[in-house]
Short mmCIF file of C-alpha atoms in Angstrom, two decimals:
data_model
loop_
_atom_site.label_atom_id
_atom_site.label_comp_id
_atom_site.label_asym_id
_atom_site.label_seq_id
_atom_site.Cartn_x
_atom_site.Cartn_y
_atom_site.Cartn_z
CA UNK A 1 -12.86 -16.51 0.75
CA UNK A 2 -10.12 -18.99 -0.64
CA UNK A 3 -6.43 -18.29 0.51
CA UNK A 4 -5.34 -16.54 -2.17
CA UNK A 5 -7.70 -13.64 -1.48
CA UNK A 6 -7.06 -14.37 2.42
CA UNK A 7 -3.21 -13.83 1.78
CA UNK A 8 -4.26 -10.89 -0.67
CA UNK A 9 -6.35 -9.49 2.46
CA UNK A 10 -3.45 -9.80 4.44
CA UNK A 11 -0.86 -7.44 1.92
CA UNK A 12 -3.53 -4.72 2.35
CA UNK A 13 -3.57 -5.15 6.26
CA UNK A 14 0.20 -5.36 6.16
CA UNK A 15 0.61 -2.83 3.35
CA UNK A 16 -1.47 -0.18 5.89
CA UNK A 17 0.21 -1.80 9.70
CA UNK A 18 3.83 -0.08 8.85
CA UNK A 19 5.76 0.90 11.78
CA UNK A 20 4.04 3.98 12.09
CA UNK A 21 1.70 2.12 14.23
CA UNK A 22 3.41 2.54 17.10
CA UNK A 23 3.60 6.31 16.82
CA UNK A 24 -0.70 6.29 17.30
CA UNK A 25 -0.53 6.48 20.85
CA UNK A 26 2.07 9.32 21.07
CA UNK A 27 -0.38 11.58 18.85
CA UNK A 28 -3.97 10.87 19.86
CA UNK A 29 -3.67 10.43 23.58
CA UNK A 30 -3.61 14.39 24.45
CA UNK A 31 -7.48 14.15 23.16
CA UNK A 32 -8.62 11.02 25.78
CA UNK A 33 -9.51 8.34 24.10
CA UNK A 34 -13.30 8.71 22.54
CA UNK A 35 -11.86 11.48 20.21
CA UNK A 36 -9.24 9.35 19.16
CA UNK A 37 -11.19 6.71 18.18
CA UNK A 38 -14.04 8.50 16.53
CA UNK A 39 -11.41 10.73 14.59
CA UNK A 40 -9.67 6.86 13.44
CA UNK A 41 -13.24 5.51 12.26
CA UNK A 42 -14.00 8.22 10.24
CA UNK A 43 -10.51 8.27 8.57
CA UNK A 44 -10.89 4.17 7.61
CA UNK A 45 -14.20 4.47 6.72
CA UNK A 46 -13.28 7.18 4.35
CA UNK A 47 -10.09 5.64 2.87
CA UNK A 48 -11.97 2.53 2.73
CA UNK A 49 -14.57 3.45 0.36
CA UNK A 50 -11.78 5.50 -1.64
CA UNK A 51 -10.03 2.06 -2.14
CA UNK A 52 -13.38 0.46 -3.29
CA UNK A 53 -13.74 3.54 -6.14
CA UNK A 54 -10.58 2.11 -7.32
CA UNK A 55 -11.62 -1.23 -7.40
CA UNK A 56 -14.50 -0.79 -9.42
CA UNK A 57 -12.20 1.41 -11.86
CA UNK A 58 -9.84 -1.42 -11.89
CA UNK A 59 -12.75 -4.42 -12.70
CA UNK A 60 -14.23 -2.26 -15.42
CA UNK A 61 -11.79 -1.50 -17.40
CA UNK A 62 -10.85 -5.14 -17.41
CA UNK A 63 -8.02 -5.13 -14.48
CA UNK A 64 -5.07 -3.86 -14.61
CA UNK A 65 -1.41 -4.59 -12.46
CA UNK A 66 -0.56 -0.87 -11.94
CA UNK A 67 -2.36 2.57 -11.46
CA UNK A 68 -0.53 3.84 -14.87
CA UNK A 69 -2.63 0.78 -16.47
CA UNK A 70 -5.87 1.88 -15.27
CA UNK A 71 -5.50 5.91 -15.73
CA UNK A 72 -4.28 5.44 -19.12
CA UNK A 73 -7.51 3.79 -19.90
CA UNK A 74 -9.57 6.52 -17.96
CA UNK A 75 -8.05 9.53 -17.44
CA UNK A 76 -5.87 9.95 -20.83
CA UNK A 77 -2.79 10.77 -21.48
CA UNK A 78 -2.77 13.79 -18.78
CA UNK A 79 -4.49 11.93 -16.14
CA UNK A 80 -2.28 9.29 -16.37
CA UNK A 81 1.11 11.47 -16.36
CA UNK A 82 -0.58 13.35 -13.42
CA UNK A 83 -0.93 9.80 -11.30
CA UNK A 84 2.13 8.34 -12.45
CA UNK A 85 3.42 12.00 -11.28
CA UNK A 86 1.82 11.55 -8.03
CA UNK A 87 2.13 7.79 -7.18
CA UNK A 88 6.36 7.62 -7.98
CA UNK A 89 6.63 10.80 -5.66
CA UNK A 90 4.76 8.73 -2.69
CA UNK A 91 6.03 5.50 -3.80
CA UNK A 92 9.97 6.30 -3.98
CA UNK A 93 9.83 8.20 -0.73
CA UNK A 94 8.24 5.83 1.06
CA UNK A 95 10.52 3.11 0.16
CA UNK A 96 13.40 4.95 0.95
CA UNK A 97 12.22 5.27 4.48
CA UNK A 98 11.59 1.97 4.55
CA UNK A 99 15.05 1.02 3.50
CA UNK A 100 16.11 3.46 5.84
CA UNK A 101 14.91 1.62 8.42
CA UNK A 102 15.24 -1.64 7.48
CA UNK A 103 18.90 -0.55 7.28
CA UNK A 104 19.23 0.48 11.00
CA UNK A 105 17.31 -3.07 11.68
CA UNK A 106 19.80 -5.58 9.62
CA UNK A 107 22.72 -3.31 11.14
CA UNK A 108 21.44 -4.15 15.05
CA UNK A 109 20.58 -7.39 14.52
CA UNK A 110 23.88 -8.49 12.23
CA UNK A 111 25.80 -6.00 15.80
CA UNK A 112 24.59 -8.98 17.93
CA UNK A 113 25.97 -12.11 15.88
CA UNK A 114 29.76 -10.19 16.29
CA UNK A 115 30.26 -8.45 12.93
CA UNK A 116 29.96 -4.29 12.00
CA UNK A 117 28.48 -3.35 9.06
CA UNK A 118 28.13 -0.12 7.77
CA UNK A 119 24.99 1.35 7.48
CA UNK A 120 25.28 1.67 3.57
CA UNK A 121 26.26 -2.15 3.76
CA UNK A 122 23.19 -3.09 5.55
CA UNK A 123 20.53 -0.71 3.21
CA UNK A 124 22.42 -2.61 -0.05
CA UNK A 125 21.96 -5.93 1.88
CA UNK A 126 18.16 -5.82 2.67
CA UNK A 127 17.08 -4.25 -1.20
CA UNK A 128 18.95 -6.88 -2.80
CA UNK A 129 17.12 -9.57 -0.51
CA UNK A 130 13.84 -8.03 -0.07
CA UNK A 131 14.22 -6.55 -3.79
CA UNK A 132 14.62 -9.75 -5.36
CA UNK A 133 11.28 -11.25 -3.28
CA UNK A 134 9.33 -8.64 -4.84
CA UNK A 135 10.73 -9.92 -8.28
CA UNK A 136 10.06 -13.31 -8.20
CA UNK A 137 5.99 -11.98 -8.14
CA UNK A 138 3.13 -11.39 -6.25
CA UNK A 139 2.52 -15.14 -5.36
CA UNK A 140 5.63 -14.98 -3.57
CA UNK A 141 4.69 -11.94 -1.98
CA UNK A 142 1.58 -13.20 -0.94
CA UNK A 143 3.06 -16.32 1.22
CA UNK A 144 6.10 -14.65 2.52
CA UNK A 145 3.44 -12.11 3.92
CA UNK A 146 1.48 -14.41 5.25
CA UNK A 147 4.17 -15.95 7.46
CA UNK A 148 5.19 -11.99 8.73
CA UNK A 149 1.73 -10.98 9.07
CA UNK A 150 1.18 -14.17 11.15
CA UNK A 151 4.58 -13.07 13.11
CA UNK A 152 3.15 -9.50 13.65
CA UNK A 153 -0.23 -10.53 14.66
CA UNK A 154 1.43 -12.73 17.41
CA UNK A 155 3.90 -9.93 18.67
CA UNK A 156 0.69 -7.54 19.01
CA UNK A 157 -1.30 -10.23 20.64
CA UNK A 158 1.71 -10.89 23.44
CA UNK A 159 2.01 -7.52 23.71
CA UNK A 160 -1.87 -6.67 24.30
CA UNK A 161 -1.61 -10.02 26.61
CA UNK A 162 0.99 -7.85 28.86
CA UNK A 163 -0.56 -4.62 28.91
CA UNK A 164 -4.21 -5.53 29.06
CA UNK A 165 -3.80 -6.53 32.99
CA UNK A 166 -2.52 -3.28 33.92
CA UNK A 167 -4.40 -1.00 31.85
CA UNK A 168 -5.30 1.85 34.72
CA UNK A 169 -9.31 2.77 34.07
CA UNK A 170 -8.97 6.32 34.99
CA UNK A 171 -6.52 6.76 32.32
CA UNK A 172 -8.48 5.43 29.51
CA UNK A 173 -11.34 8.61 30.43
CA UNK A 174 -7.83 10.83 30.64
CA UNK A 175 -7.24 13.43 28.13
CA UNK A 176 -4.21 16.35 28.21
CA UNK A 177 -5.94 18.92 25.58
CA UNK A 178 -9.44 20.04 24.41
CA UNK A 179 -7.79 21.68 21.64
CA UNK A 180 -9.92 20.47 18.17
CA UNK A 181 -8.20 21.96 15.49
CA UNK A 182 -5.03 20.29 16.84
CA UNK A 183 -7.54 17.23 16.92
CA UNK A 184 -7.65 17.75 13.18
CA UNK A 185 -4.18 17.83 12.43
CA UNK A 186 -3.35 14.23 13.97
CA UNK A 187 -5.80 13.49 10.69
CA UNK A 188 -2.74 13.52 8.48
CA UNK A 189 -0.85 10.62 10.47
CA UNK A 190 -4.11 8.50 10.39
CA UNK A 191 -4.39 8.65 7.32
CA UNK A 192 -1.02 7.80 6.45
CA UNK A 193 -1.56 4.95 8.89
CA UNK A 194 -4.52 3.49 5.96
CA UNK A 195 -1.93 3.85 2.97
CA UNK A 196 -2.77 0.51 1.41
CA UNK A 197 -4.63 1.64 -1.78
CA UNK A 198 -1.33 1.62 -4.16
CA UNK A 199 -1.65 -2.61 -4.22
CA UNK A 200 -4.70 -3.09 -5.03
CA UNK A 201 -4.43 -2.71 -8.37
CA UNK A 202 -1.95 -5.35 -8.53
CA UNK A 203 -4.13 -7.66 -6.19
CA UNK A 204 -6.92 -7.30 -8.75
CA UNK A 205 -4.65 -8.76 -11.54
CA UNK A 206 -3.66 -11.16 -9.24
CA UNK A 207 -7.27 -12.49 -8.16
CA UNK A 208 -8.62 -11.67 -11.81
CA UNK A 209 -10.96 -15.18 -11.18
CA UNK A 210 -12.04 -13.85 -8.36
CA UNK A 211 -16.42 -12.35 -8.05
CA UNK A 212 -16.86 -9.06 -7.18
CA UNK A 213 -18.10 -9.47 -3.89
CA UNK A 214 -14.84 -11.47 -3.44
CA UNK A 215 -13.20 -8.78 -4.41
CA UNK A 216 -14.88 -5.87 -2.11
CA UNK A 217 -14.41 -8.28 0.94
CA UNK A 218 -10.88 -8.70 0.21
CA UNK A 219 -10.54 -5.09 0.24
CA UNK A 220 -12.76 -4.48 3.21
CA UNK A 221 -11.08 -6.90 5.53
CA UNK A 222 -7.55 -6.14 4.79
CA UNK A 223 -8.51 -2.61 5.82
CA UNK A 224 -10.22 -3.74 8.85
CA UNK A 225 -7.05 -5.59 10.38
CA UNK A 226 -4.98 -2.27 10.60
CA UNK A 227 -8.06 -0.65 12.20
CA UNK A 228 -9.11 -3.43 15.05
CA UNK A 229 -5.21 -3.25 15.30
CA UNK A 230 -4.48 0.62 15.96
CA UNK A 231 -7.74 0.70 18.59
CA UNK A 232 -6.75 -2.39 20.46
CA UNK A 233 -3.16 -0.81 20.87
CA UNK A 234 -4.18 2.40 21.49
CA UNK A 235 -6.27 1.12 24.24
CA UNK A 236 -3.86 -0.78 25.77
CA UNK A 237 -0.81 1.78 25.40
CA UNK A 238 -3.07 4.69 27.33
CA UNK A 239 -4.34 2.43 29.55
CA UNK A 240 -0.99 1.72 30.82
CA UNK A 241 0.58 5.58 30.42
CA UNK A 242 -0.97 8.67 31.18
CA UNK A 243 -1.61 10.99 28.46
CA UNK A 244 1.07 13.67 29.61
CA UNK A 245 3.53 11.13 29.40
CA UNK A 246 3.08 9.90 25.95
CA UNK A 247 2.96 13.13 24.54
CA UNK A 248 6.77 13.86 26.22
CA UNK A 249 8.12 11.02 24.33
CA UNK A 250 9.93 12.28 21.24
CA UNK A 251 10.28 9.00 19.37
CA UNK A 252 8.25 5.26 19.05
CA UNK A 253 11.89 4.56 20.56
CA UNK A 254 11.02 6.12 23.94
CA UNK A 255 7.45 4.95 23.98
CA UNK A 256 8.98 1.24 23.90
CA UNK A 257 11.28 1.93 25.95
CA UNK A 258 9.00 3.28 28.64
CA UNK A 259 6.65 0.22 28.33
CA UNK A 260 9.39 -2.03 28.77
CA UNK A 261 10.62 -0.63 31.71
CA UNK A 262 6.90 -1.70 33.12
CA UNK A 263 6.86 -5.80 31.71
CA UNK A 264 9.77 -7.41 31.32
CA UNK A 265 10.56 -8.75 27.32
CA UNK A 266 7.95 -6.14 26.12
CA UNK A 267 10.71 -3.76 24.89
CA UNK A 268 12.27 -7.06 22.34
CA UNK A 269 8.65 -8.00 21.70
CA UNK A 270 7.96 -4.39 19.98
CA UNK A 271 11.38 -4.27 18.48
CA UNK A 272 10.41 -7.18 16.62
CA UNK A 273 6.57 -6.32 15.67
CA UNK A 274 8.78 -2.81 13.83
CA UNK A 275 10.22 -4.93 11.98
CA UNK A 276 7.74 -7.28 10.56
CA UNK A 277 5.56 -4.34 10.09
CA UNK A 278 8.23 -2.30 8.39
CA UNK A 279 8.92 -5.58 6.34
CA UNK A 280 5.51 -5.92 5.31
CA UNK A 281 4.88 -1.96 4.39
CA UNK A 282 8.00 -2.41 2.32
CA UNK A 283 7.16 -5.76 0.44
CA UNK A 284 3.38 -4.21 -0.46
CA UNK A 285 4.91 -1.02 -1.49
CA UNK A 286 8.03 -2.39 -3.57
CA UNK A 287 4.78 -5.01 -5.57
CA UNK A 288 3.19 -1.40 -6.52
CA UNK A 289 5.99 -0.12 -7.71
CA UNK A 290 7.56 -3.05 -9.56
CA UNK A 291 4.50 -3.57 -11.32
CA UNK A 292 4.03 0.07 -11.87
CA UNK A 293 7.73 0.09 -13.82
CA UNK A 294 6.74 -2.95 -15.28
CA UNK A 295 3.78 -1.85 -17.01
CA UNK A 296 5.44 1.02 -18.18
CA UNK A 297 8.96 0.11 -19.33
CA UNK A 298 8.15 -3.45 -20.62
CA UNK A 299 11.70 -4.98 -20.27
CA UNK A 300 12.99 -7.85 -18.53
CA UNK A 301 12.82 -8.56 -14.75
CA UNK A 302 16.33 -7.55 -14.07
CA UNK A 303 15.65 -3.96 -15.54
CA UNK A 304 12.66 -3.86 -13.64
CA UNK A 305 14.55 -4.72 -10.28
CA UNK A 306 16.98 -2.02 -11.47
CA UNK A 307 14.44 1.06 -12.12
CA UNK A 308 12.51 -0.10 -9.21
CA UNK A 309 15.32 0.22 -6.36
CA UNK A 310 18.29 2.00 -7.58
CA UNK A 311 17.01 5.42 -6.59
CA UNK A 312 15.10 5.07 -3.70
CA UNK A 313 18.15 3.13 -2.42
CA UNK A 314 20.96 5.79 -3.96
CA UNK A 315 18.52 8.26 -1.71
CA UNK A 316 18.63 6.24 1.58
CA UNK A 317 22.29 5.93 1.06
CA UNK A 318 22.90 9.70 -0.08
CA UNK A 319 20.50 11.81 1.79
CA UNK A 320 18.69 10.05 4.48
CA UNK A 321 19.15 13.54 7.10
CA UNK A 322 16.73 15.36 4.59
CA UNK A 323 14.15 12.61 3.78
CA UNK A 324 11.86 13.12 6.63
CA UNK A 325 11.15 16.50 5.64
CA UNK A 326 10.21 15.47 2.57
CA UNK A 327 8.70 12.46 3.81
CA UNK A 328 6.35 15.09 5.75
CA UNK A 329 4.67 15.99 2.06
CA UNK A 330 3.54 12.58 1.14
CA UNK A 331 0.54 12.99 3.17
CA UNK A 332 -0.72 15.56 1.13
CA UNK A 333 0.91 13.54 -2.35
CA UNK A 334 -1.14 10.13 -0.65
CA UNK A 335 -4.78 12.97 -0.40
CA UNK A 336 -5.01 13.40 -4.62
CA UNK A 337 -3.66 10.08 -5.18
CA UNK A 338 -6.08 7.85 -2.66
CA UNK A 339 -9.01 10.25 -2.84
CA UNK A 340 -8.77 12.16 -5.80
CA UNK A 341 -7.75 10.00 -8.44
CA UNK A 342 -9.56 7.30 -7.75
CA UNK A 343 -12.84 9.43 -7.99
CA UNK A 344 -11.63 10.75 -11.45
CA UNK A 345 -11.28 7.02 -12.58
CA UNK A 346 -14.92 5.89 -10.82
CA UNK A 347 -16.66 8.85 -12.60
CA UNK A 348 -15.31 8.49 -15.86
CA UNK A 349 -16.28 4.72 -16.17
CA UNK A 350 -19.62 5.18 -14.87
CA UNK A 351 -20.69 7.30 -17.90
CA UNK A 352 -19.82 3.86 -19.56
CA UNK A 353 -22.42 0.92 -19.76
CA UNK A 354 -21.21 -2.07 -17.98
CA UNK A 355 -23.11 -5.11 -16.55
CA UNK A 356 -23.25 -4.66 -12.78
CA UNK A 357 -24.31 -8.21 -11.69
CA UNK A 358 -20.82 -9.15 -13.33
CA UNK A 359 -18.98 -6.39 -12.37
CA UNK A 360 -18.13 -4.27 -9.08
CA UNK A 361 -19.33 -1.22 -8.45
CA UNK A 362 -19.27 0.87 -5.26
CA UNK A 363 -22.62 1.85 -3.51
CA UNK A 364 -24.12 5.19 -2.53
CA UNK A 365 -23.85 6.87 -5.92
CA UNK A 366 -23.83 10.72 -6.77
CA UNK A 367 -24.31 11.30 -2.43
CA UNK A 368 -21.10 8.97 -1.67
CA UNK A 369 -19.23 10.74 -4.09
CA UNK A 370 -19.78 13.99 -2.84
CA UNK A 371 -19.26 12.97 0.63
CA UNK A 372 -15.77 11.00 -0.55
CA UNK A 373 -14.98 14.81 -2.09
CA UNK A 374 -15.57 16.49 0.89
CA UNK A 375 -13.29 14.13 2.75
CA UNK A 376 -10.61 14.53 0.83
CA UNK A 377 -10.78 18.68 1.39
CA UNK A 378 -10.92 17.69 5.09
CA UNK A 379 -7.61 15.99 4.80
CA UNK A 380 -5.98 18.80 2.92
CA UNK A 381 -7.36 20.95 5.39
CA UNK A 382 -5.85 18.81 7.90
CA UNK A 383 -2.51 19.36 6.51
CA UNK A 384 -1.87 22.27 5.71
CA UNK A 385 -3.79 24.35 8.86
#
């Protein structure tokens, strides 16, 4: 794999490893820690072979930089206003929580170098920077990533390097509830956790040399870096606390505080892994989006920058009290659009005759694509039970 589809790898790992990360722990320790990680495996193998359906629906019908590119070519004119529907509800929430918190982050750090922006300052401050990355293209994406994701990677790694000695065996076979339908629930947060498939079709377009087996690694290991990731920490955080004490903490802000009361720099250490993965969720997100608007409005970058973060920003600024109720809905928005959709795409080109030693197409046929629909009910059972 050559280093543009390494760096493309690494948006879909850093697109997925958002902040929410740290939040695992918190919900999945009440079960122990085999229930945790069976329930994780089954959600990334699901969402995994959802993001290959759009893959292949992307490579046959020729690539295509945005989601409203490749439903308009599959799913007509209704299809495609139901996706475009769907993905700017996920897409302009999520980015406001991002700026959200990237706002709270720029305000700390800017705190500790003597000066006091307000938080509306600070949310302006980061979009315009972080706004005008995602402008410049996905090449510049792709190596600004790479440095963060390298950045992350080594603020997980010090911080498994810290924990790992003190993990506590009898807590790892711990577990606080039996309960499986609250088992279930947690399903919704994993899932969330895998939210990478809005880039790919952007990475497609951007790798359109690329083979098709290329292609399906690229996808496969970008999702397999947010999974390694979430079982390493979640083996090191309840190895270190016991299960009734993560599931007291009401924030990610206690849980870090709580390990860095045990190992000294641990609590700075986190503080800056949020960040980068915050940073990276935001930059992967902001690409879909961009190119989404581009593909659909057809004007000049500036415009483009303008339709892309005016109102997500106006909505950090305006309301950011009630976003995290609505924020709570874009699990259920993320089910039609990662699962749904792409099987709508998947089966419509299939009826189509395509060369399949040139181009990709997912394996397991008519069984895999009942078993991908019965996931997806699973998750909508999971959220709304």
């Amino acid at each position: 794999m050559n280093q543009k589809l390494v760096g493309s790898a690494l948006i879909v790992a850093g697109t997925a490893l958002g902040a929410g990360m740290l939040a695992i722990p918190m919900v999945l320790a009440q079960f122990g820690l085999l229930w945790g990680t069976l329930l994780m495996l089954f959600i990334w193998s699901g969402t995994t072979y959802a993001a290959l359906l759009l893959l292949e629906a992307s490579c046959k019908v020729g690539g295509g930089a945005s989601m409203n590119a490749i439903a308009r070519q599959t799913l007509g004119k209704s299809g495609q206003f139901v996706t475009n529907a769907l993905l700017y509800a996920l897409l302009i929430c999520l980015l406001m929580a991002y700026i959200i918190g990237a706002g709270d982050l720029v305000q700390q750090v800017v705190r500790n170098i003597g000066f006091e922006p307000s938080s509306m300052m600070s949310q302006i401050g980061f979009t315009l920077v972080a706004g005008a990355v995602v402008s410049s293209g996905t090449h510049v994406v792709d190596k600004l990533n790479r440095v963060l994701f390298l950045g992350m990677i080594l603020a997980l790694l010090f911080t498994l390097i810290a924990l790992v000695p003190g993990i506590n065996m009898a807590s790892l076979l711990d577990y606080a509830s039996n309960d499986k339908v609250a088992l279930i629930k947690t399903s919704s947060v994993l899932f969330t956790s895998f939210g990478f498939l809005v880039v790919i079709p952007s990475l497609v377009t951007y790798n359109k040399d690329a083979t098709k087996e290329q292609l399906r690694n690229m996808i496969i290991l970008g999702s397999a870096i947010p999974l390694v990731s979430y079982l390493l920490w979640l083996f090191a955080a309840v190895g270190n606390l016991s299960s009734s004490e993560l599931v007291q903490f009401a924030s990610v802000s206690d849980l870090i505080a709580a390990l860095g009361k045990q190992y000294a720099g641990l609590e700075f250490v986190l503080s800056v892994f949020t960040g980068l993965a915050l940073l990276t969720s935001f930059l992967g997100v902001a690409m879909a989006l961009f190119d989404q608007n581009a593909d659909i409005f057809k004007c000049n970058r500036l415009g483009i920058f303008g339709i892309t973060f005016v109102l997500p920003l106006i909505g950090a600024i305006v309301a950011p009290e009630h976003f995290l109720a609505i924020l709570g809905y874009a699990g259920i928005i993320l089910v039609f659009l990662a699962i749904f959709v792409p099987m709508a795409m998947t089966l419509k080109v299939r009826k189509l005759e395509f060369d399949l030693t040139q181009v990709y197409q997912a394996g397991g046929g008519s069984i895999a694509m009942g078993t991908i629909f019965l996931f997806g009910c699973f998750l909508l059972f999971a959220q709304v039970i």
